[in-house]
Amino acid sequence: MIQGLQQRKDSLSMQEIVTTYEPDNSLKKGYLSIFNQIFVELKQNRWLTYQLFKRDFLSSYKQSFLGVLWAMILPLVSIGIFIVLNRSGILNIGDIGAPYSIYALLGMAFWQFFSTGLVGCSNSLVNAGPMILKINVSKKSLVIAAAGKAIVPFIIQIIMVGVLFVGYGRAPSILGLLVPVFIIPLILFTIGLGFFTSLLNGVMRDIGNIISILLTFMLFFTPVLYGKPKMGILVTLTKYNALYYLVSTPRDLVLNGAIPEWKGFLIVCLLSVFLFIGCLFAFHLTETRVAERI
Amino acid sequence: MDDETVISVENVSKKYCKSLKKSMYYGAMDIGRNMLGLTSKPGRLRKGEFWALNDISFEVKRGETLGIIGPNGAGKTTLLKMLNGIFWPDRGKITVRGRVGALIELGAGFHPLLTGRENIYINGAILGMTKKEVDEKFDDIVKFAEIGDFIDSPVKHYSSGMYVRLGFAIAAHSQADILLIDEVLAVGDVGFQNKCFNKIGELKREGITTLLVSHNMHTISTFVEKIVLLNCARAISFDNVTDGIKEYAQLFTHKDDSEIERISSGNDSTKFYEVEIRKRIFKPGDSFTIVLKYRSELDYEDVDVDIAVFGAHEPVLYFQATNKAYGRKIDLPKGNHSLKMEIIDIRLNSAMVRIAIAIWSKRREVLLFWWRIPIKFEGVDYSTGRNFLNVTYELNE
């Protein structure tokens, strides 16, 4: 018994962390220390983040016959609609320089990576509401893990694209192997925005609905399922649409092995990094407020 | 804060908002201000806000067990949530030394579709364990939870007992330095509760600090060494458990309900004109005597006299019987008479009760009398529970 006590004390003195809670905690400690806090928290909670991701993944496909195959259905339906619209001459897909189905499916893979991730993030805190109220769990991990929902559908869609390449007897560019690097800005953009929307959604449930509507609109205003527009208002919209660069750059890389709009992409990359850091920072300052409003 | 103080709460306050819409608006404002790096001025109340906890201070030393008691809505759970960092104080400062394990709800964070095995890992991670710790403790957890073959079934197929056992097992093995326990042990069956308390005792020997919220004064008096009593957003600390429990019982008797309810004292032909009650404050073992003087123009044969004793603030029926339970036939003849009733040797402890007395004519056709009389039983030191039984001790050679 005494030995047990001694052991406990030893282990306590080794790893004992002193935590203080007081209003405006972060503000008192100064801005610079916040980056350090965020970094330490993210690093400490890597395993938790993975476990939360696993929880989302396992649970979403467990009680379903088609399981992961659902990830294929939505993009196929959207692409099908566009094929029908195009063949009947209602919609002009434009010059895309590749078989339409490959072009569209590849675009949808990146687009859905963004939309699934953003929706997942936005709902992450609200869905975990009962848990957040009972256990002090890292909310950053919850948001990041929720963005992970986009990974499995993305991989499946990439495999489908591979099948299509074989089917058409074409080969993707070897530079396509760089896709994992070129989607980093997309990931930062998604999670950064997700940090922001998850907080707002925690306080006002309207945000979740607004995001679903906006995403539908954005899909049609962004050249994902059609080529880059050459006239009309869409030209201007596309020029200032960050998502266009985030989606089309990795796609061009796979299809043609080139980045035609590298300037725009570079600007959007910087924007994504700043968005991610800014939103993570804001999230850190305000996350404790959310638990009590959820 | 010295080395042996593991929890220090200094002048802590927490405010809540009554209206959901206002709460949304204030929340958005506070978040906006915090994002801009401005203080949200948490120390002042806005319209519709109130202090759920106000200026609370106490300390807990390493290895101590502190009981947190108080009536419903006193802020006990809010306090635990602040100690766990789920909510942050609006004023004051909380300092916690070591890892906190919260048992505010057992199995919080379980996913119903996932198996016990999967949930152990996920819940362990949520409670702050590392992969290595979960790997090491896995067998102990399964053994403690007694779930056997069900370990690979989805937890939604678990009985509620298995569910809470697993929840407790993970939390108890989470290597926390401080355990916050909120009434959760009340859910399991007796065998499980016993096991939980043994486990907590074991952890206590290893130097863990425990904070226990409970309405069960027996649990409190058995396990805790110090008490914080919360009432109306304020806190009082007691180093003596009996004093704290007495003060808690007092809260329920201070309320202004010592009024006798005279629901019926007769009708046109029969009047109970005087009722004599000798005393209203009792010690266990005292007798309650009541004398009813009446004037009646009619003869009532074979009346029913109902006596019931029930809790003044809680739906507990301590006793109910009519005169027939004692084989007594009672007639109320016309004229001026009196009926004396005595409840002998009542053995209640720290209780506020009402004695209801009703008199009915034969076959309960006419209600002649119905009063409810609040009486109070004082507490006995070193005793909890609703009853105070007569126990004798005899040591033999």
mmCIF file of C-alpha atoms in Angstrom, chain A:
data_model
loop_
_atom_site.group_PDB
_atom_site.id
_atom_site.type_symbol
_atom_site.label_atom_id
_atom_site.label_comp_id
_atom_site.label_asym_id
_atom_site.label_seq_id
_atom_site.Cartn_x
_atom_site.Cartn_y
_atom_site.Cartn_z
ATOM 1 C CA MET A 1 0.000 0.000 0.000
ATOM 2 C CA ILE A 2 2.716 2.435 0.991
ATOM 3 C CA GLN A 3 4.685 1.374 -2.014
ATOM 4 C CA GLY A 4 1.677 2.146 -4.175
ATOM 5 C CA LEU A 5 1.468 5.598 -2.673
ATOM 6 C CA GLN A 6 5.126 6.209 -3.287
ATOM 7 C CA GLN A 7 4.881 5.122 -6.902
ATOM 8 C CA ARG A 8 1.933 7.332 -7.488
ATOM 9 C CA LYS A 9 3.747 10.298 -5.992
ATOM 10 C CA ASP A 10 6.776 9.657 -8.138
ATOM 11 C CA SER A 11 4.749 9.481 -11.280
ATOM 12 C CA LEU A 12 2.897 12.609 -10.176
ATOM 13 C CA SER A 13 5.991 14.685 -9.704
ATOM 14 C CA MET A 14 7.324 13.608 -13.063
ATOM 15 C CA GLN A 15 4.406 14.525 -15.224
ATOM 16 C CA GLU A 16 2.419 16.885 -13.079
ATOM 17 C CA ILE A 17 0.909 19.661 -15.102
ATOM 18 C CA VAL A 18 -0.584 22.715 -13.483
ATOM 19 C CA THR A 19 -3.576 24.103 -15.329
ATOM 20 C CA THR A 20 -5.213 27.416 -14.599
ATOM 21 C CA TYR A 21 -8.598 28.554 -15.759
ATOM 22 C CA GLU A 22 -9.498 32.205 -15.569
ATOM 23 C CA PRO A 23 -11.368 34.591 -17.832
ATOM 24 C CA ASP A 24 -9.513 35.824 -20.914
ATOM 25 C CA ASN A 25 -6.729 33.402 -20.080
ATOM 26 C CA SER A 26 -4.983 33.585 -23.429
ATOM 27 C CA LEU A 27 -5.105 37.342 -23.551
ATOM 28 C CA LYS A 28 -3.300 37.587 -20.234
ATOM 29 C CA LYS A 29 -0.558 35.255 -21.325
ATOM 30 C CA GLY A 30 0.225 37.200 -24.464
ATOM 31 C CA TYR A 31 -0.157 36.430 -28.117
ATOM 32 C CA LEU A 32 3.166 34.762 -28.732
ATOM 33 C CA SER A 33 2.580 32.058 -26.170
ATOM 34 C CA ILE A 34 -0.675 31.191 -27.931
ATOM 35 C CA PHE A 35 1.143 29.715 -30.928
ATOM 36 C CA ASN A 36 3.140 27.558 -28.595
ATOM 37 C CA GLN A 37 -0.001 26.431 -26.748
ATOM 38 C CA ILE A 38 -1.718 25.535 -29.999
ATOM 39 C CA PHE A 39 1.281 23.617 -31.224
ATOM 40 C CA VAL A 40 1.660 21.667 -27.977
ATOM 41 C CA GLU A 41 -2.040 20.859 -27.890
ATOM 42 C CA LEU A 42 -2.103 19.603 -31.471
ATOM 43 C CA LYS A 43 0.997 17.513 -30.898
ATOM 44 C CA GLN A 44 -0.269 16.005 -27.657
ATOM 45 C CA ASN A 45 -3.584 15.078 -29.179
ATOM 46 C CA ARG A 46 -2.389 13.362 -32.345
ATOM 47 C CA TRP A 47 -3.554 9.964 -31.143
ATOM 48 C CA LEU A 48 -6.855 11.375 -29.971
ATOM 49 C CA THR A 49 -7.382 12.992 -33.370
ATOM 50 C CA TYR A 50 -6.694 9.679 -35.050
ATOM 51 C CA GLN A 51 -9.078 7.860 -32.710
ATOM 52 C CA LEU A 52 -11.811 10.407 -33.376
ATOM 53 C CA PHE A 53 -11.229 10.050 -37.099
ATOM 54 C CA LYS A 54 -11.455 6.273 -36.759
ATOM 55 C CA ARG A 55 -14.650 6.640 -34.775
ATOM 56 C CA ASP A 56 -16.238 8.758 -37.514
ATOM 57 C CA PHE A 57 -15.027 6.438 -40.218
ATOM 58 C CA LEU A 58 -16.072 3.163 -38.607
ATOM 59 C CA SER A 59 -19.434 4.434 -37.490
ATOM 60 C CA SER A 60 -20.508 6.057 -40.723
ATOM 61 C CA TYR A 61 -20.170 2.874 -42.763
ATOM 62 C CA LYS A 62 -21.112 0.256 -40.183
ATOM 63 C CA GLN A 63 -24.852 0.075 -40.438
ATOM 64 C CA SER A 64 -25.066 0.434 -44.192
ATOM 65 C CA PHE A 65 -25.087 -2.174 -46.969
ATOM 66 C CA LEU A 66 -23.300 -0.130 -49.593
ATOM 67 C CA GLY A 67 -20.890 1.258 -47.018
ATOM 68 C CA VAL A 68 -18.032 3.194 -48.545
ATOM 69 C CA LEU A 69 -19.581 2.871 -52.018
ATOM 70 C CA TRP A 70 -21.849 5.766 -51.123
ATOM 71 C CA ALA A 71 -18.810 7.950 -51.713
ATOM 72 C CA MET A 72 -19.084 7.106 -55.434
ATOM 73 C CA ILE A 73 -22.768 7.737 -55.851
ATOM 74 C CA LEU A 74 -23.013 11.513 -55.455
ATOM 75 C CA PRO A 75 -20.236 12.416 -57.893
ATOM 76 C CA LEU A 76 -21.550 9.909 -60.440
ATOM 77 C CA VAL A 77 -25.050 11.391 -60.240
ATOM 78 C CA SER A 78 -23.754 14.966 -60.623
ATOM 79 C CA ILE A 79 -21.539 14.001 -63.552
ATOM 80 C CA GLY A 80 -24.433 12.061 -65.134
ATOM 81 C CA ILE A 81 -26.625 15.148 -65.004
ATOM 82 C CA PHE A 82 -23.924 17.230 -66.683
ATOM 83 C CA ILE A 83 -23.435 14.618 -69.414
ATOM 84 C CA VAL A 84 -27.175 14.630 -70.144
ATOM 85 C CA LEU A 85 -27.293 18.450 -70.169
ATOM 86 C CA ASN A 86 -24.278 18.588 -72.466
ATOM 87 C CA ARG A 87 -25.494 15.939 -74.934
ATOM 88 C CA SER A 88 -28.856 17.672 -75.258
ATOM 89 C CA GLY A 89 -27.066 20.933 -76.046
ATOM 90 C CA ILE A 90 -28.430 22.869 -73.080
ATOM 91 C CA LEU A 91 -25.045 23.328 -71.534
ATOM 92 C CA ASN A 92 -21.726 23.830 -73.183
ATOM 93 C CA ILE A 93 -18.997 22.189 -71.189
ATOM 94 C CA GLY A 94 -16.331 23.946 -73.242
ATOM 95 C CA ASP A 95 -12.901 22.914 -74.330
ATOM 96 C CA ILE A 96 -11.369 20.673 -71.717
ATOM 97 C CA GLY A 97 -8.832 18.672 -73.670
ATOM 98 C CA ALA A 98 -9.613 15.347 -71.995
ATOM 99 C CA PRO A 99 -12.467 12.815 -71.864
ATOM 100 C CA TYR A 100 -15.267 14.570 -70.008
ATOM 101 C CA SER A 101 -15.877 11.817 -67.463
ATOM 102 C CA ILE A 102 -12.238 11.816 -66.362
ATOM 103 C CA TYR A 103 -12.169 15.607 -66.229
ATOM 104 C CA ALA A 104 -15.390 15.830 -64.257
ATOM 105 C CA LEU A 105 -14.706 12.963 -61.857
ATOM 106 C CA LEU A 106 -11.251 14.270 -61.061
ATOM 107 C CA GLY A 107 -12.659 17.737 -60.473
ATOM 108 C CA MET A 108 -15.405 16.305 -58.282
ATOM 109 C CA ALA A 109 -12.841 14.357 -56.243
ATOM 110 C CA PHE A 110 -11.089 17.601 -55.270
ATOM 111 C CA TRP A 111 -14.311 19.526 -54.911
ATOM 112 C CA GLN A 112 -15.842 16.927 -52.651
ATOM 113 C CA PHE A 113 -12.689 16.803 -50.611
ATOM 114 C CA PHE A 114 -13.428 20.423 -49.838
ATOM 115 C CA SER A 115 -17.204 20.224 -49.432
ATOM 116 C CA THR A 116 -17.296 16.997 -47.378
ATOM 117 C CA GLY A 117 -14.493 18.301 -45.215
ATOM 118 C CA LEU A 118 -16.129 21.660 -44.655
ATOM 119 C CA VAL A 119 -19.535 20.187 -43.822
ATOM 120 C CA GLY A 120 -17.870 17.700 -41.485
ATOM 121 C CA CYS A 121 -15.938 20.437 -39.705
ATOM 122 C CA SER A 122 -18.933 22.739 -39.446
ATOM 123 C CA ASN A 123 -20.997 20.080 -37.738
ATOM 124 C CA SER A 124 -18.200 18.600 -35.668
ATOM 125 C CA LEU A 125 -18.732 20.597 -32.491
ATOM 126 C CA VAL A 126 -22.516 20.462 -32.670
ATOM 127 C CA ASN A 127 -22.523 16.703 -33.236
ATOM 128 C CA ALA A 128 -20.131 16.180 -30.375
ATOM 129 C CA GLY A 129 -22.176 18.559 -28.217
ATOM 130 C CA PRO A 130 -23.241 16.053 -25.547
ATOM 131 C CA MET A 131 -19.659 14.867 -25.223
ATOM 132 C CA ILE A 132 -18.166 18.362 -25.137
ATOM 133 C CA LEU A 133 -20.463 19.146 -22.225
ATOM 134 C CA LYS A 134 -19.246 16.175 -20.219
ATOM 135 C CA ILE A 135 -15.601 15.656 -21.007
ATOM 136 C CA ASN A 136 -12.889 18.203 -21.562
ATOM 137 C CA VAL A 137 -11.752 16.985 -24.950
ATOM 138 C CA SER A 138 -9.598 18.905 -27.413
ATOM 139 C CA LYS A 139 -12.023 20.661 -29.719
ATOM 140 C CA LYS A 140 -9.324 21.191 -32.312
ATOM 141 C CA SER A 141 -8.988 17.447 -32.574
ATOM 142 C CA LEU A 142 -12.725 17.126 -33.111
ATOM 143 C CA VAL A 143 -12.651 19.590 -35.998
ATOM 144 C CA ILE A 144 -9.563 18.126 -37.644
ATOM 145 C CA ALA A 145 -10.856 14.571 -37.279
ATOM 146 C CA ALA A 146 -14.136 15.635 -38.878
ATOM 147 C CA ALA A 147 -12.252 16.984 -41.886
ATOM 148 C CA GLY A 148 -10.840 13.477 -42.188
ATOM 149 C CA LYS A 149 -14.276 12.327 -43.311
ATOM 150 C CA ALA A 150 -13.267 13.577 -46.743
ATOM 151 C CA ILE A 151 -10.255 11.286 -47.056
ATOM 152 C CA VAL A 152 -11.861 7.927 -47.776
ATOM 153 C CA PRO A 153 -14.321 9.166 -50.425
ATOM 154 C CA PHE A 154 -11.433 11.049 -52.022
ATOM 155 C CA ILE A 155 -9.305 7.931 -52.296
ATOM 156 C CA ILE A 156 -12.197 5.965 -53.763
ATOM 157 C CA GLN A 157 -12.826 8.648 -56.348
ATOM 158 C CA ILE A 158 -9.160 8.750 -57.277
ATOM 159 C CA ILE A 159 -9.295 4.991 -57.794
ATOM 160 C CA MET A 160 -12.348 5.475 -60.031
ATOM 161 C CA VAL A 161 -10.381 8.027 -62.043
ATOM 162 C CA GLY A 162 -7.588 5.473 -62.403
ATOM 163 C CA VAL A 163 -10.089 2.928 -63.727
ATOM 164 C CA LEU A 164 -11.356 5.474 -66.249
ATOM 165 C CA PHE A 165 -7.826 6.199 -67.479
ATOM 166 C CA VAL A 166 -7.375 2.501 -68.118
ATOM 167 C CA GLY A 167 -10.785 2.323 -69.779
ATOM 168 C CA TYR A 168 -9.958 5.156 -72.179
ATOM 169 C CA GLY A 169 -6.515 3.733 -72.817
ATOM 170 C CA ARG A 170 -4.854 6.981 -71.726
ATOM 171 C CA ALA A 171 -2.122 7.660 -69.248
ATOM 172 C CA PRO A 172 -2.114 10.455 -66.650
ATOM 173 C CA SER A 173 0.926 12.710 -66.419
ATOM 174 C CA ILE A 174 3.721 11.449 -64.228
ATOM 175 C CA LEU A 175 3.546 14.803 -62.418
ATOM 176 C CA GLY A 176 0.168 13.612 -61.111
ATOM 177 C CA LEU A 177 2.159 11.858 -58.409
ATOM 178 C CA LEU A 178 2.701 15.310 -56.902
ATOM 179 C CA VAL A 179 -1.019 15.627 -56.126
ATOM 180 C CA PRO A 180 -0.536 14.904 -52.395
ATOM 181 C CA VAL A 181 1.684 17.996 -52.216
ATOM 182 C CA PHE A 182 -0.588 20.125 -54.363
ATOM 183 C CA ILE A 183 -3.683 19.470 -52.285
ATOM 184 C CA ILE A 184 -2.054 20.754 -49.088
ATOM 185 C CA PRO A 185 -3.382 24.281 -49.749
ATOM 186 C CA LEU A 186 -6.837 22.763 -50.292
ATOM 187 C CA ILE A 187 -6.568 20.917 -46.972
ATOM 188 C CA LEU A 188 -5.445 24.051 -45.123
ATOM 189 C CA PHE A 189 -8.199 26.071 -46.755
ATOM 190 C CA THR A 190 -10.852 23.487 -45.801
ATOM 191 C CA ILE A 191 -9.779 23.021 -42.198
ATOM 192 C CA GLY A 192 -9.121 26.722 -41.691
ATOM 193 C CA LEU A 193 -12.588 27.622 -42.873
ATOM 194 C CA GLY A 194 -13.914 24.640 -40.912
ATOM 195 C CA PHE A 195 -12.482 25.974 -37.640
ATOM 196 C CA PHE A 196 -14.358 29.170 -38.218
ATOM 197 C CA THR A 197 -17.679 27.669 -39.289
ATOM 198 C CA SER A 198 -17.685 25.022 -36.551
ATOM 199 C CA LEU A 199 -17.552 27.765 -33.925
ATOM 200 C CA LEU A 200 -20.259 29.836 -35.548
ATOM 201 C CA ASN A 201 -22.417 26.768 -36.027
ATOM 202 C CA GLY A 202 -21.956 25.955 -32.351
ATOM 203 C CA VAL A 203 -23.501 29.265 -31.417
ATOM 204 C CA MET A 204 -26.011 29.657 -34.265
ATOM 205 C CA ARG A 205 -27.360 26.537 -35.950
ATOM 206 C CA ASP A 206 -28.253 28.619 -39.036
ATOM 207 C CA ILE A 207 -24.651 28.391 -40.174
ATOM 208 C CA GLY A 208 -24.916 24.664 -40.941
ATOM 209 C CA ASN A 209 -27.853 25.270 -43.286
ATOM 210 C CA ILE A 210 -26.233 28.282 -44.905
ATOM 211 C CA ILE A 211 -23.111 26.259 -45.670
ATOM 212 C CA SER A 212 -25.044 23.471 -47.409
ATOM 213 C CA ILE A 213 -26.798 26.009 -49.613
ATOM 214 C CA LEU A 214 -23.610 27.922 -50.356
ATOM 215 C CA LEU A 215 -21.763 24.759 -51.310
ATOM 216 C CA THR A 216 -24.429 23.831 -53.845
ATOM 217 C CA PHE A 217 -24.214 27.314 -55.363
ATOM 218 C CA MET A 218 -20.468 27.292 -55.379
ATOM 219 C CA LEU A 219 -20.331 23.965 -57.205
ATOM 220 C CA PHE A 220 -22.186 25.551 -60.105
ATOM 221 C CA PHE A 221 -20.206 28.787 -60.054
ATOM 222 C CA THR A 222 -16.859 27.020 -59.984
ATOM 223 C CA PRO A 223 -15.535 25.330 -63.134
ATOM 224 C CA VAL A 224 -15.494 21.848 -61.635
ATOM 225 C CA LEU A 225 -17.867 20.058 -63.961
ATOM 226 C CA TYR A 226 -17.284 22.360 -66.927
ATOM 227 C CA GLY A 227 -14.240 24.021 -68.526
ATOM 228 C CA LYS A 228 -12.943 27.460 -67.678
ATOM 229 C CA PRO A 229 -15.513 29.952 -69.000
ATOM 230 C CA LYS A 230 -14.379 32.290 -71.748
ATOM 231 C CA MET A 231 -17.069 34.942 -71.622
ATOM 232 C CA GLY A 232 -19.736 36.445 -69.431
ATOM 233 C CA ILE A 233 -19.781 37.190 -65.738
ATOM 234 C CA LEU A 234 -18.383 33.762 -64.896
ATOM 235 C CA VAL A 235 -14.977 34.812 -66.269
ATOM 236 C CA THR A 236 -14.606 37.463 -63.579
ATOM 237 C CA LEU A 237 -16.086 35.233 -60.899
ATOM 238 C CA THR A 238 -13.684 32.448 -61.767
ATOM 239 C CA LYS A 239 -10.746 34.808 -61.731
ATOM 240 C CA TYR A 240 -11.358 35.696 -58.087
ATOM 241 C CA ASN A 241 -12.561 32.274 -57.003
ATOM 242 C CA ALA A 242 -9.948 30.721 -54.739
ATOM 243 C CA LEU A 243 -11.591 27.333 -55.037
ATOM 244 C CA TYR A 244 -11.086 27.335 -58.794
ATOM 245 C CA TYR A 245 -7.321 27.436 -58.355
ATOM 246 C CA LEU A 246 -7.378 24.888 -55.565
ATOM 247 C CA VAL A 247 -9.378 22.392 -57.641
ATOM 248 C CA SER A 248 -8.054 22.993 -61.153
ATOM 249 C CA THR A 249 -4.348 23.086 -60.338
ATOM 250 C CA PRO A 250 -4.058 19.500 -59.089
ATOM 251 C CA ARG A 251 -6.397 18.441 -61.893
ATOM 252 C CA ASP A 252 -4.280 20.086 -64.592
ATOM 253 C CA LEU A 253 -1.290 18.437 -63.039
ATOM 254 C CA VAL A 254 -2.830 14.980 -63.455
ATOM 255 C CA LEU A 255 -4.317 15.581 -66.916
ATOM 256 C CA ASN A 256 -1.605 17.639 -68.604
ATOM 257 C CA GLY A 257 1.338 17.688 -66.231
ATOM 258 C CA ALA A 258 1.309 21.496 -66.251
ATOM 259 C CA ILE A 259 0.167 24.387 -64.091
ATOM 260 C CA PRO A 260 -1.167 27.038 -66.466
ATOM 261 C CA GLU A 261 -2.209 29.463 -63.756
ATOM 262 C CA TRP A 262 0.663 29.147 -61.320
ATOM 263 C CA LYS A 263 0.502 32.813 -60.292
ATOM 264 C CA GLY A 264 -3.073 32.570 -59.159
ATOM 265 C CA PHE A 265 -2.352 29.265 -57.451
ATOM 266 C CA LEU A 266 0.576 30.735 -55.553
ATOM 267 C CA ILE A 267 -1.533 33.615 -54.269
ATOM 268 C CA VAL A 268 -4.264 31.198 -53.206
ATOM 269 C CA CYS A 269 -1.653 29.033 -51.466
ATOM 270 C CA LEU A 270 -0.550 31.994 -49.360
ATOM 271 C CA LEU A 271 -4.163 32.877 -48.710
ATOM 272 C CA SER A 272 -4.862 29.313 -47.517
ATOM 273 C CA VAL A 273 -1.933 29.365 -45.125
ATOM 274 C CA PHE A 274 -3.018 32.682 -43.634
ATOM 275 C CA LEU A 275 -6.631 31.541 -43.447
ATOM 276 C CA PHE A 276 -5.585 28.374 -41.636
ATOM 277 C CA ILE A 277 -3.371 30.140 -39.116
ATOM 278 C CA GLY A 278 -5.811 32.982 -38.565
ATOM 279 C CA CYS A 279 -8.795 30.720 -38.036
ATOM 280 C CA LEU A 280 -6.880 28.307 -35.813
ATOM 281 C CA PHE A 281 -5.795 31.272 -33.735
ATOM 282 C CA ALA A 282 -9.315 32.635 -33.470
ATOM 283 C CA PHE A 283 -10.610 29.159 -32.661
ATOM 284 C CA HIS A 284 -8.114 28.792 -29.854
ATOM 285 C CA LEU A 285 -9.132 32.106 -28.324
ATOM 286 C CA THR A 286 -12.821 31.354 -28.395
ATOM 287 C CA GLU A 287 -13.341 27.586 -28.173
ATOM 288 C CA THR A 288 -14.132 27.594 -24.459
ATOM 289 C CA ARG A 289 -16.993 29.976 -25.095
ATOM 290 C CA VAL A 290 -18.614 27.489 -27.381
ATOM 291 C CA ALA A 291 -19.046 24.616 -24.930
ATOM 292 C CA GLU A 292 -21.508 26.595 -22.884
ATOM 293 C CA ARG A 293 -23.536 27.701 -25.905
ATOM 294 C CA ILE A 294 -23.801 24.327 -27.596
#
